[in-house]
Amino acid sequence: MPTNKLDQLYRSVIMDHYKNPRNKGVLEENNITIDMNNPTCGDVIHLTLNVEDGIVQDAKFEGEGCSISMASASMMTQMIKNKDIDTAVKYAHVFSDIMLGKEIDESIDLGDLEALSGVAKFPARIKCATLAWKAMEKGLGSETEQ
Amino acid sequence: MLSKDIRKHFPILDQEINGHPLVYLDSAATSQKPRQVIEAINDYYAYDNANVHRGVHTLGNRATDHYEGAREKVRKFINAKSTQEVIFTRGTTTALNMVAQSYGRANVEEGDEIVITHMEHHSNIIPWQQLAKEKGAVLKYVILEEDGTLSLDKVREAVTDRTKIVSIMYVSNVLGTMNPIKEITEIAHAHGAVMVVDGAQAAPHLKLDVQSLNCDFLAFSGHKMCGPTGIGVLYGKKELLNEMEPVEFGGEMIDFVGLYESTWKELPWKFEGGTPIIAGAIGLGAAIDFLEEIGLDQIEKHEHELAGYAMEKMSSMDGLTIYGPRDPDKRAGIVTFNLDNVHPHDLATVLDMNGIAVRAGHHCAQPLMKWLECSATARASFYVYNTEEDVDRLVEGLQIAKEYFQ
């Protein structure tokens, strides 16, 4: 962990995802579209998913927001691609636990996500980080209800 | 500039945030409270607390005297003709909703027009949207000039004989623009419309005179002018208020109550249903005393100077965009800006790590953000306790953020 509090929030992995977002854009072939915003700060995300046979085949996002929200969206799309719906939704719950500062099951490979754990120390920014995950969970939730 | 000694009246300013002395630049969201306001509220609860307007006992009389005394202070503060024209509300939002729900419902009909502007705060948009939807009325927006000011010609184009209500903010909470309310009121009246003024950002910063403005309604909040949260004011012309129905019904606001019919108290109490916001009104009264001891003219001058100093210093920074009028005399102590490649939330976090509190986001003005073509901005707002050193600290903080996100 970096000692400077600011560096704990803005880890280099986050800045990399912010400046070079993965899966940015709109999926031409998609069967789930979710628009979500954060009414308190104006962040928006437009998420398109292509889910077939219970697997997230592809995911792309567009949006406007701070480094935390956009980096988090980038990481989220990376995490859920080629995962089944249950796993993707489980990631959303794990992510929520990370934001709450809870202990995470060590067997879960968080990959780049680990870098976002510093956000938990900045209560005002947690909503920035969770926006994309809430959008994903909502989109896949509607899928499981069908 | 005002004396730095004013800072001593604000206990909250004497602290460190993240290892740095606090620089509070978010007074447009809510101002800090001077000791005398905090003590007035404390003393009321400690020595005089009782319900008002029903006291045979001494405490009841004292509480009533303090509460009604605060109303008289507000009357003088805005130069209303009578305390009957001063209604205590929960804040600006409640006051504007009261006008929409009472005056608006009774006077706006299908096809009538309500005129507002693109710079309004949500609290001066949504009550009118709802009213327009309910009545089938037309909600019209006056578009802004390039520099974020209002042109009277565009107001003249928008206001017609079908216009029943014109509702405009005195000072923009985002652009800092000071609008020509007196002239707009004349235009509204020439077409038989009433003029509603959202004074939330004006009351803390400049001398209000409802008789000179000749507006029909004026709404403002206590907490932005050194008073507590939960108290605000609706001023209305007596002849209009007399004709209006109350919005809330219950205790305190009644004259006679029968099984199936009731009658209302006279002004202003018919609009103050339930036990009123006694401590809040007393706190607001103390805040008015505080501001008048400094002098509203002096406060306005101080803010113009600080905004001018901030804009001068900030303009020299590469990649920094300032929104709103360039002329400091056309704006109150509000500077809204964006730094290239740094989202305002990130900027606000970096500044907070350096002890500097600014607002980041859409400032409850989403239509205005759309007009500015940005989803969010950062805002520094100044008040009596801010100094040139605070501006210097802000500029240093901006430099740190810029380097950090490079």
XYZ file of N, CA and C in Angstrom, chain B residues 52-153:
306
model
N -45.127 28.452 20.760
C -45.462 29.867 20.567
C -46.958 30.067 20.374
N -47.395 31.302 20.577
C -48.763 31.729 20.261
C -49.837 31.050 21.096
N -49.473 30.458 22.233
C -50.526 29.894 23.049
C -50.144 30.036 24.509
N -49.168 30.900 24.729
C -48.587 30.936 26.060
C -49.367 31.820 26.997
N -49.912 31.203 28.019
C -50.327 32.022 29.147
C -49.099 32.153 30.034
N -48.222 31.166 29.927
C -47.070 31.174 30.825
C -45.905 31.993 30.250
N -44.977 32.305 31.122
C -43.892 33.230 30.794
C -42.996 32.718 29.670
N -42.649 31.417 29.730
C -41.771 30.886 28.682
C -42.446 30.986 27.322
N -43.751 30.702 27.287
C -44.489 30.788 26.033
C -44.427 32.203 25.474
N -44.543 33.174 26.350
C -44.463 34.567 25.906
C -43.079 34.902 25.372
N -42.067 34.407 26.094
C -40.698 34.687 25.659
C -40.423 34.074 24.292
N -40.832 32.802 24.135
C -40.602 32.114 22.859
C -41.315 32.856 21.732
N -42.554 33.270 21.995
C -43.317 33.996 20.976
C -42.629 35.313 20.629
N -42.165 36.019 21.657
C -41.483 37.297 21.402
C -40.233 37.096 20.539
N -39.479 36.053 20.839
C -38.264 35.794 20.055
C -38.611 35.412 18.616
N -39.616 34.553 18.493
C -40.001 34.080 17.158
C -40.516 35.238 16.307
N -41.425 36.007 16.870
C -41.983 37.129 16.101
C -40.957 38.250 15.950
N -40.045 38.321 16.913
C -38.952 39.293 16.789
C -38.076 38.971 15.590
N -37.866 37.678 15.356
C -37.074 37.251 14.195
C -37.798 37.639 12.911
N -39.111 37.544 12.924
C -39.874 37.919 11.721
C -39.676 39.408 11.407
N -39.678 40.217 12.461
C -39.462 41.650 12.258
C -38.044 41.914 11.702
N -37.074 41.131 12.177
C -35.710 41.289 11.647
C -35.675 40.962 10.151
N -36.387 39.908 9.768
C -36.442 39.537 8.345
C -37.142 40.647 7.560
N -38.224 41.165 8.116
C -38.953 42.238 7.407
C -38.014 43.399 7.089
N -37.277 43.822 8.105
C -36.345 44.939 7.895
C -35.248 44.566 6.900
N -34.770 43.320 7.010
C -33.668 42.844 6.166
C -34.024 42.921 4.683
N -35.283 42.631 4.352
C -35.683 42.660 2.939
C -36.526 43.897 2.611
N -36.704 44.759 3.603
C -37.513 45.979 3.459
C -38.940 45.689 2.991
N -39.566 44.690 3.602
C -40.992 44.456 3.330
C -41.812 45.498 4.087
N -43.020 45.750 3.592
C -43.865 46.756 4.236
C -44.346 46.282 5.603
N -44.618 44.976 5.691
C -45.264 44.480 6.909
C -44.772 43.076 7.227
N -44.781 42.723 8.527
C -44.410 41.356 8.908
C -45.455 40.347 8.415
N -46.627 40.839 8.034
C -47.632 39.930 7.476
C -47.180 39.333 6.146
N -46.182 39.974 5.558
C -45.683 39.509 4.260
C -44.504 38.550 4.386
N -44.151 38.222 5.628
C -42.980 37.369 5.875
C -43.430 36.027 6.448
N -43.304 34.977 5.647
C -43.725 33.639 6.077
C -42.477 32.789 6.293
N -42.399 32.167 7.451
C -41.281 31.252 7.682
C -41.592 29.902 7.044
N -40.594 29.381 6.326
C -40.746 28.082 5.664
C -39.517 27.238 6.015
N -39.462 26.051 5.449
C -38.319 25.176 5.705
C -37.093 25.612 4.903
N -37.309 26.359 3.849
C -36.184 26.811 3.021
C -36.711 27.340 1.691
N -35.804 27.621 0.788
C -36.193 28.163 -0.519
C -37.086 27.187 -1.280
N -36.723 25.918 -1.263
C -37.493 24.911 -2.003
C -38.944 24.911 -1.555
N -39.157 24.861 -0.245
C -40.521 24.861 0.280
C -41.254 26.136 -0.124
N -40.551 27.261 -0.042
C -41.182 28.538 -0.366
C -41.626 28.577 -1.830
N -40.767 28.115 -2.738
C -41.127 28.131 -4.160
C -42.265 27.150 -4.434
N -42.230 26.002 -3.773
C -43.322 25.045 -3.929
C -44.652 25.618 -3.428
N -44.574 26.400 -2.357
C -45.811 27.016 -1.844
C -46.421 27.953 -2.878
N -45.576 28.735 -3.539
C -46.094 29.661 -4.552
C -46.719 28.862 -5.703
N -46.009 27.804 -6.128
C -46.526 27.009 -7.251
C -47.849 26.337 -6.870
N -47.883 25.780 -5.664
C -49.072 25.012 -5.280
C -50.258 25.879 -4.876
N -49.977 27.038 -4.308
C -51.089 27.881 -3.886
C -51.444 28.901 -4.959
N -50.548 29.841 -5.215
C -50.846 30.856 -6.236
C -50.980 30.210 -7.612
N -50.054 29.318 -7.934
C -50.024 28.717 -9.262
C -51.288 27.935 -9.577
N -51.665 27.047 -8.667
C -52.854 26.219 -8.930
C -54.108 27.060 -9.103
N -54.184 28.169 -8.375
C -55.395 28.988 -8.421
C -55.421 29.908 -9.642
N -54.267 30.192 -10.207
C -54.229 31.234 -11.244
C -53.754 30.792 -12.615
N -53.132 29.617 -12.699
C -52.618 29.175 -13.997
C -53.628 28.215 -14.628
N -53.959 28.483 -15.872
C -54.921 27.631 -16.577
C -54.285 27.041 -17.833
N -55.026 26.139 -18.448
C -54.533 25.488 -19.652
C -54.116 26.521 -20.706
N -52.956 26.335 -21.271
C -52.477 27.243 -22.319
C -51.740 28.461 -21.781
N -51.831 28.707 -20.474
C -51.067 29.816 -19.883
C -49.582 29.474 -19.891
N -48.775 30.495 -19.667
C -47.321 30.281 -19.709
C -46.662 30.597 -18.366
N -45.628 29.824 -18.103
C -44.751 30.087 -16.955
C -43.358 30.264 -17.553
N -42.702 31.354 -17.214
C -41.396 31.638 -17.825
C -40.292 31.516 -16.777
N -39.311 30.664 -17.076
C -38.113 30.550 -16.229
C -36.885 30.645 -17.145
N -35.699 30.349 -16.641
C -34.511 30.455 -17.497
C -33.692 29.162 -17.441
N -32.720 29.094 -18.329
C -31.848 27.919 -18.400
C -30.886 27.820 -17.228
N -30.762 28.891 -16.448
C -29.769 28.825 -15.373
C -30.370 28.434 -14.034
N -31.685 28.139 -13.999
C -32.326 27.910 -12.698
C -31.814 26.662 -11.975
N -31.881 26.748 -10.665
C -31.649 25.605 -9.774
C -32.870 24.686 -9.888
N -32.668 23.395 -9.661
C -33.792 22.456 -9.773
C -35.009 22.901 -8.955
N -34.757 23.563 -7.835
C -35.879 23.975 -6.982
C -36.735 25.057 -7.632
N -36.201 25.709 -8.653
C -36.998 26.706 -9.371
C -37.349 26.210 -10.783
N -37.247 24.907 -10.981
C -37.669 24.303 -12.249
C -38.826 23.335 -11.997
N -38.559 22.390 -11.088
C -39.494 21.271 -10.961
C -40.883 21.678 -10.436
N -40.973 22.601 -9.459
C -42.328 23.011 -9.048
C -43.155 23.531 -10.228
N -42.472 24.212 -11.159
C -43.178 24.776 -12.329
C -43.462 23.698 -13.371
N -42.541 22.751 -13.518
C -42.802 21.605 -14.413
C -44.069 20.878 -13.964
N -44.133 20.630 -12.668
C -45.275 19.882 -12.123
C -46.568 20.661 -12.322
N -46.501 21.965 -12.054
C -47.685 22.810 -12.214
C -48.123 22.850 -13.682
N -47.144 23.002 -14.585
C -47.459 23.066 -16.016
C -48.104 21.760 -16.475
N -47.565 20.630 -15.983
C -48.131 19.333 -16.372
C -49.560 19.192 -15.867
N -49.754 19.593 -14.620
C -51.076 19.451 -14.011
C -52.115 20.302 -14.732
N -51.694 21.509 -15.147
C -52.671 22.458 -15.699
C -52.707 22.470 -17.224
N -51.765 21.767 -17.847
C -51.668 21.881 -19.305
C -51.123 23.244 -19.705
N -50.302 23.813 -18.854
C -49.695 25.115 -19.142
C -48.366 24.899 -19.874
N -47.814 25.992 -20.389
C -46.571 25.914 -21.163
C -45.419 26.455 -20.321
N -44.388 25.642 -20.162
C -43.203 26.089 -19.436
C -42.176 26.587 -20.447
N -41.842 27.873 -20.367
C -40.915 28.463 -21.345
C -39.593 28.823 -20.673
N -38.501 28.582 -21.406
C -37.165 28.899 -20.889
C -36.568 30.069 -21.654
N -36.071 31.055 -20.940
C -35.303 32.117 -21.575
C -33.881 31.583 -21.771
N -33.406 31.617 -23.018
C -32.040 31.118 -23.253
C -31.012 32.168 -22.815
N -29.821 31.692 -22.543
C -28.786 32.569 -21.981
C -27.887 33.133 -23.075
N -27.242 34.218 -22.741
C -26.213 34.772 -23.626
C -24.948 33.918 -23.502
N -24.043 34.080 -24.471
C -22.759 33.366 -24.466
C -22.073 33.380 -23.107
N -22.063 34.548 -22.467
C -21.286 34.701 -21.231
C -22.087 34.292 -19.989
N -23.255 33.672 -20.206
C -24.019 33.203 -19.058
C -24.836 34.282 -18.371
N -25.112 35.372 -19.090
C -25.989 36.406 -18.533
C -27.356 36.315 -19.216
N -28.321 37.066 -18.702
C -29.652 37.123 -19.307
C -29.786 38.424 -20.084
N -30.353 38.343 -21.265
C -30.611 39.581 -21.995
C -32.077 39.957 -21.805
N -32.313 41.217 -21.508
C -33.686 41.676 -21.283
C -34.519 41.530 -22.557
N -33.865 41.652 -23.713
C -34.598 41.471 -24.973
C -35.151 40.059 -25.072
